[in-house]
C-alpha positions in Angstrom: -59.9 19.9 -104.6 -56.4 19.8 -103.0 -56.7 19.6 -99.3 -53.7 21.3 -97.6 -54.3 20.8 -93.9 -51.4 22.9 -92.6 -52.5 25.8 -94.7 -56.0 25.5 -93.3 -54.6 25.7 -89.7 -52.5 28.7 -90.6 -54.8 30.8 -92.8 -58.3 29.4 -93.1 -59.2 30.0 -89.5 -60.6 26.6 -89.1 -60.4 22.9 -90.0 -61.6 21.7 -93.4 -64.5 19.2 -92.8 -62.7 16.6 -95.0 -64.9 13.6 -94.2 -68.2 15.4 -94.9 -66.9 16.4 -98.3 -65.5 13.0 -99.1 -68.9 11.5 -98.3 -70.6 14.0 -100.6 -68.6 12.6 -103.5 -66.1 15.4 -104.1 -62.8 14.4 -105.6 -60.2 15.4 -103.1 -56.5 14.9 -103.1 -53.9 15.8 -100.5 -51.5 18.6 -101.0 -48.9 20.9 -99.4 -48.7 24.6 -99.4 -45.3 25.8 -98.2 -46.5 29.4 -98.1 -49.3 28.3 -95.8 -47.3 26.1 -93.4 -43.9 25.0 -92.3 -43.5 21.8 -94.4 -43.8 20.6 -98.0 -43.6 16.9 -96.8 -46.5 14.7 -97.9 -45.9 12.7 -94.8 -46.6 15.8 -92.7 -49.7 16.5 -94.8 -51.0 12.9 -94.2 -50.4 13.2 -90.5 -52.0 16.6 -90.2 -55.0 15.6 -92.2 -55.6 12.7 -89.8 -55.1 15.0 -86.8 -57.5 17.6 -88.2 -60.1 15.0 -88.8 -59.8 13.7 -85.2 -60.0 17.3 -84.0 -63.4 17.8 -85.8 -64.7 14.5 -84.3 -63.5 15.5 -80.8 -65.0 19.0 -81.1 -68.3 17.5 -82.1 -68.2 15.2 -79.0 -69.3 12.3 -81.1 -67.2 9.2 -80.7 -69.1 7.5 -83.5 -68.4 10.1 -86.1 -66.1 8.9 -88.8 -62.6 10.2 -89.0 -59.8 9.9 -91.5 -57.5 6.8 -91.0 -53.9 6.8 -92.0 -54.7 4.4 -94.9 -57.3 6.9 -96.2 -54.7 9.7 -95.9 -52.2 7.6 -97.9 -54.9 7.1 -100.5 -55.6 10.8 -100.7 -51.9 11.5 -101.1 -51.6 9.0 -104.0 -54.6 7.7 -105.9 -57.0 10.4 -104.6 -54.7 13.2 -105.8 -54.4 11.5 -109.2 -58.2 11.3 -109.5 -58.7 14.9 -108.3 -56.2 16.1 -111.0 -57.9 13.9 -113.7 -54.7 11.9 -114.1 -56.0 8.6 -112.8 -55.0 6.9 -116.0 -51.4 7.9 -115.7 -50.4 8.0 -112.0 -51.4 7.4 -108.5 -50.8 3.6 -108.3 -48.2 1.0 -109.1 -49.4 -0.3 -112.4 -47.7 -1.2 -115.6 -47.6 1.8 -117.9 -48.2 4.3 -115.2 -45.6 7.0 -114.3 -43.4 5.9 -111.4 -42.4 8.2 -108.7 -41.0 6.8 -105.4 -39.2 7.7 -102.3 -36.7 5.4 -100.5 -36.7 5.8 -96.7 -33.7 4.5 -94.9 
């Protein structure tokens, strides 16, 4: 599953219950859908996934309910996506022999 949080806000008429599905063992990566949002940035996708997770928790009125952390969002954007695509032996982490893709922020 590729979770595209902006697309969910724009077209799905709701928020994907990401934490429930992660706990059930589904392999979920983070994605973008430019046709379903305003940004193709993975940084925005990570941010929006955390916000949507917090919105679900706040809607439920349960302060003890788990929500997605920024480190978990980063994992979903990298290693989690590689696992969801069945490419975990080629990419998704900094390891010798893996494909390297990076972004320099200045």
